[in-house]
Amino acid sequence: MKATTFRRDRVPSPNCPVAAVVGLVHSRWTTPVLWTLDHHGPQRFVELQRRIGDINPKMLTDRLRHLERHGLVTRTYHREIPPRVEYAVTPLARTLAPLFAALTAWQTRHLPQVEAARRGYDATGD
């Protein structure tokens, strides 16, 4: 049997038109990074890490590189003593705000139903 390798830049199936967007912005840490940078403005690495919470430096670095690669975050190096690096969302990332607002509204309206369904499912013991 041939081994399958995962490619991050693989084009999703045209049968699911939202898969590309979900794949781009959905991970445990991508959305909090984008939200924090959009809500609080440009941040240094340590400030960003502190605001997000329990994200480790390796994962934050990975997420920032991922977002920078896709044009959603900029990294600005300031030649000062000591050197300073800031991260900020791009205008492209700001266009995701309505999507996140819609998801927040959906969550507020429907999350109690989801939680009730989970409790019901878990109670059946399946």
PDB file of C-alpha atoms in Angstrom:
ATOM      1  CA  MET A   1       0.000   0.000   0.000  1.00  0.00           C
ATOM      2  CA  LYS A   2       1.292   3.452  -0.929  1.00  0.00           C
ATOM      3  CA  ALA A   3       1.841   5.953   1.922  1.00  0.00           C
ATOM      4  CA  THR A   4      -0.131   9.169   1.735  1.00  0.00           C
ATOM      5  CA  THR A   5       1.541  12.427   2.668  1.00  0.00           C
ATOM      6  CA  PHE A   6      -0.276  15.540   3.811  1.00  0.00           C
ATOM      7  CA  ARG A   7       0.336  18.720   1.840  1.00  0.00           C
ATOM      8  CA  ARG A   8      -0.679  21.997   3.444  1.00  0.00           C
ATOM      9  CA  ASP A   9      -1.110  23.770   0.114  1.00  0.00           C
ATOM     10  CA  ARG A  10      -3.209  21.031  -1.458  1.00  0.00           C
ATOM     11  CA  VAL A  11      -6.278  22.301  -3.316  1.00  0.00           C
ATOM     12  CA  PRO A  12      -9.488  21.104  -1.617  1.00  0.00           C
ATOM     13  CA  SER A  13     -12.272  19.328  -3.403  1.00  0.00           C
ATOM     14  CA  PRO A  14     -14.614  21.597  -5.360  1.00  0.00           C
ATOM     15  CA  ASN A  15     -17.447  19.647  -3.693  1.00  0.00           C
ATOM     16  CA  CYS A  16     -16.890  21.689  -0.523  1.00  0.00           C
ATOM     17  CA  PRO A  17     -16.287  25.343  -1.408  1.00  0.00           C
ATOM     18  CA  VAL A  18     -15.620  26.451   2.188  1.00  0.00           C
ATOM     19  CA  ALA A  19     -12.924  23.843   2.847  1.00  0.00           C
ATOM     20  CA  ALA A  20     -10.134  26.139   1.665  1.00  0.00           C
ATOM     21  CA  VAL A  21     -11.130  28.923   4.085  1.00  0.00           C
ATOM     22  CA  VAL A  22     -11.671  26.550   6.993  1.00  0.00           C
ATOM     23  CA  GLY A  23      -8.309  24.921   6.302  1.00  0.00           C
ATOM     24  CA  LEU A  24      -6.643  28.316   6.222  1.00  0.00           C
ATOM     25  CA  VAL A  25      -7.978  29.819   9.443  1.00  0.00           C
ATOM     26  CA  HIS A  26      -9.211  26.915  11.541  1.00  0.00           C
ATOM     27  CA  SER A  27      -6.842  25.498  14.091  1.00  0.00           C
ATOM     28  CA  ARG A  28      -6.719  25.640  17.833  1.00  0.00           C
ATOM     29  CA  TRP A  29      -4.460  28.709  17.724  1.00  0.00           C
ATOM     30  CA  THR A  30      -4.940  30.444  14.367  1.00  0.00           C
ATOM     31  CA  THR A  31      -8.201  32.149  15.244  1.00  0.00           C
ATOM     32  CA  PRO A  32      -6.987  33.406  18.664  1.00  0.00           C
ATOM     33  CA  VAL A  33      -3.841  34.823  17.034  1.00  0.00           C
ATOM     34  CA  LEU A  34      -5.840  36.655  14.367  1.00  0.00           C
ATOM     35  CA  TRP A  35      -8.440  37.895  16.854  1.00  0.00           C
ATOM     36  CA  THR A  36      -5.809  39.140  19.322  1.00  0.00           C
ATOM     37  CA  LEU A  37      -3.834  40.998  16.666  1.00  0.00           C
ATOM     38  CA  ASP A  38      -6.980  42.507  15.191  1.00  0.00           C
ATOM     39  CA  HIS A  39      -8.439  43.483  18.575  1.00  0.00           C
ATOM     40  CA  HIS A  40      -5.256  44.778  20.257  1.00  0.00           C
ATOM     41  CA  GLY A  41      -3.253  45.997  17.251  1.00  0.00           C
ATOM     42  CA  PRO A  42       0.387  45.196  16.468  1.00  0.00           C
ATOM     43  CA  GLN A  43       2.027  43.039  19.116  1.00  0.00           C
ATOM     44  CA  ARG A  44       5.463  41.862  20.028  1.00  0.00           C
ATOM     45  CA  PHE A  45       5.839  38.097  20.314  1.00  0.00           C
ATOM     46  CA  VAL A  46       5.838  38.042  24.133  1.00  0.00           C
ATOM     47  CA  GLU A  47       2.833  40.402  24.340  1.00  0.00           C
ATOM     48  CA  LEU A  48       0.914  38.244  21.902  1.00  0.00           C
ATOM     49  CA  GLN A  49       1.804  35.066  23.777  1.00  0.00           C
ATOM     50  CA  ARG A  50       0.726  36.616  27.085  1.00  0.00           C
ATOM     51  CA  ARG A  51      -2.621  37.795  25.696  1.00  0.00           C
ATOM     52  CA  ILE A  52      -3.445  34.450  24.080  1.00  0.00           C
ATOM     53  CA  GLY A  53      -2.711  32.429  27.190  1.00  0.00           C
ATOM     54  CA  ASP A  54      -1.285  28.948  27.328  1.00  0.00           C
ATOM     55  CA  ILE A  55       0.140  28.741  23.799  1.00  0.00           C
ATOM     56  CA  ASN A  56       3.768  27.615  23.807  1.00  0.00           C
ATOM     57  CA  PRO A  57       6.437  29.583  21.905  1.00  0.00           C
ATOM     58  CA  LYS A  58       6.973  26.873  19.281  1.00  0.00           C
ATOM     59  CA  MET A  59       3.276  26.723  18.418  1.00  0.00           C
ATOM     60  CA  LEU A  60       2.969  30.519  18.328  1.00  0.00           C
ATOM     61  CA  THR A  61       5.963  30.728  15.999  1.00  0.00           C
ATOM     62  CA  ASP A  62       4.415  28.060  13.765  1.00  0.00           C
ATOM     63  CA  ARG A  63       1.048  29.843  13.630  1.00  0.00           C
ATOM     64  CA  LEU A  64       2.620  33.234  12.913  1.00  0.00           C
ATOM     65  CA  ARG A  65       4.697  31.783  10.060  1.00  0.00           C
ATOM     66  CA  HIS A  66       1.624  30.004   8.671  1.00  0.00           C
ATOM     67  CA  LEU A  67      -0.403  33.220   8.757  1.00  0.00           C
ATOM     68  CA  GLU A  68       2.442  35.279   7.301  1.00  0.00           C
ATOM     69  CA  ARG A  69       2.849  32.784   4.453  1.00  0.00           C
ATOM     70  CA  HIS A  70      -0.828  33.147   3.584  1.00  0.00           C
ATOM     71  CA  GLY A  71      -0.794  36.940   3.699  1.00  0.00           C
ATOM     72  CA  LEU A  72      -2.832  37.308   6.890  1.00  0.00           C
ATOM     73  CA  VAL A  73      -0.082  38.567   9.225  1.00  0.00           C
ATOM     74  CA  THR A  74       2.895  40.840   8.694  1.00  0.00           C
ATOM     75  CA  ARG A  75       6.154  40.646  10.599  1.00  0.00           C
ATOM     76  CA  THR A  76       8.006  43.931  10.965  1.00  0.00           C
ATOM     77  CA  TYR A  77      11.612  43.970  12.139  1.00  0.00           C
ATOM     78  CA  HIS A  78      12.665  47.256  13.736  1.00  0.00           C
ATOM     79  CA  ARG A  79      16.413  47.883  13.685  1.00  0.00           C
ATOM     80  CA  GLU A  80      16.742  49.208  17.198  1.00  0.00           C
ATOM     81  CA  ILE A  81      18.778  48.346  20.232  1.00  0.00           C
ATOM     82  CA  PRO A  82      17.510  45.960  21.376  1.00  0.00           C
ATOM     83  CA  PRO A  83      15.923  44.779  18.111  1.00  0.00           C
ATOM     84  CA  ARG A  84      12.125  44.701  18.069  1.00  0.00           C
ATOM     85  CA  VAL A  85       9.760  42.549  16.000  1.00  0.00           C
ATOM     86  CA  GLU A  86       6.044  43.255  15.755  1.00  0.00           C
ATOM     87  CA  TYR A  87       3.240  41.232  14.238  1.00  0.00           C
ATOM     88  CA  ALA A  88       0.040  42.715  12.812  1.00  0.00           C
ATOM     89  CA  VAL A  89      -2.943  41.571  10.794  1.00  0.00           C
ATOM     90  CA  THR A  90      -3.047  42.565   7.148  1.00  0.00           C
ATOM     91  CA  PRO A  91      -5.960  44.225   5.354  1.00  0.00           C
ATOM     92  CA  LEU A  92      -6.702  40.779   3.900  1.00  0.00           C
ATOM     93  CA  ALA A  93      -7.045  39.337   7.418  1.00  0.00           C
ATOM     94  CA  ARG A  94      -9.406  42.155   8.365  1.00  0.00           C
ATOM     95  CA  THR A  95     -11.801  40.944   5.658  1.00  0.00           C
ATOM     96  CA  LEU A  96     -12.329  37.833   7.801  1.00  0.00           C
ATOM     97  CA  ALA A  97     -13.989  39.930  10.548  1.00  0.00           C
ATOM     98  CA  PRO A  98     -17.549  39.433   9.190  1.00  0.00           C
ATOM     99  CA  LEU A  99     -16.951  35.693   9.044  1.00  0.00           C
ATOM    100  CA  PHE A 100     -15.797  35.619  12.665  1.00  0.00           C
ATOM    101  CA  ALA A 101     -18.711  37.861  13.685  1.00  0.00           C
ATOM    102  CA  ALA A 102     -21.155  35.461  12.011  1.00  0.00           C
ATOM    103  CA  LEU A 103     -19.561  32.502  13.792  1.00  0.00           C
ATOM    104  CA  THR A 104     -19.784  34.353  17.114  1.00  0.00           C
ATOM    105  CA  ALA A 105     -23.470  35.080  16.525  1.00  0.00           C
ATOM    106  CA  TRP A 106     -24.110  31.448  15.591  1.00  0.00           C
ATOM    107  CA  GLN A 107     -22.301  30.280  18.717  1.00  0.00           C
ATOM    108  CA  THR A 108     -24.291  32.623  20.963  1.00  0.00           C
ATOM    109  CA  ARG A 109     -27.564  31.486  19.433  1.00  0.00           C
ATOM    110  CA  HIS A 110     -26.908  27.747  19.038  1.00  0.00           C
ATOM    111  CA  LEU A 111     -24.173  26.575  21.416  1.00  0.00           C
ATOM    112  CA  PRO A 112     -26.702  25.714  24.170  1.00  0.00           C
ATOM    113  CA  GLN A 113     -28.398  23.332  21.698  1.00  0.00           C
ATOM    114  CA  VAL A 114     -25.038  21.774  20.815  1.00  0.00           C
ATOM    115  CA  GLU A 115     -24.205  21.278  24.489  1.00  0.00           C
ATOM    116  CA  ALA A 116     -27.634  19.710  25.124  1.00  0.00           C
ATOM    117  CA  ALA A 117     -27.112  17.355  22.192  1.00  0.00           C
ATOM    118  CA  ARG A 118     -23.689  16.357  23.583  1.00  0.00           C
ATOM    119  CA  ARG A 119     -25.158  15.639  27.015  1.00  0.00           C
ATOM    120  CA  GLY A 120     -27.921  13.580  25.435  1.00  0.00           C
ATOM    121  CA  TYR A 121     -25.484  11.627  23.312  1.00  0.00           C
ATOM    122  CA  ASP A 122     -23.091  11.034  26.218  1.00  0.00           C
ATOM    123  CA  ALA A 123     -25.964   9.838  28.434  1.00  0.00           C
ATOM    124  CA  THR A 124     -26.766   7.022  26.001  1.00  0.00           C
ATOM    125  CA  GLY A 125     -23.345   5.481  26.607  1.00  0.00           C
ATOM    126  CA  ASP A 126     -22.577   4.912  22.913  1.00  0.00           C
TER     127      ASP A 126
END
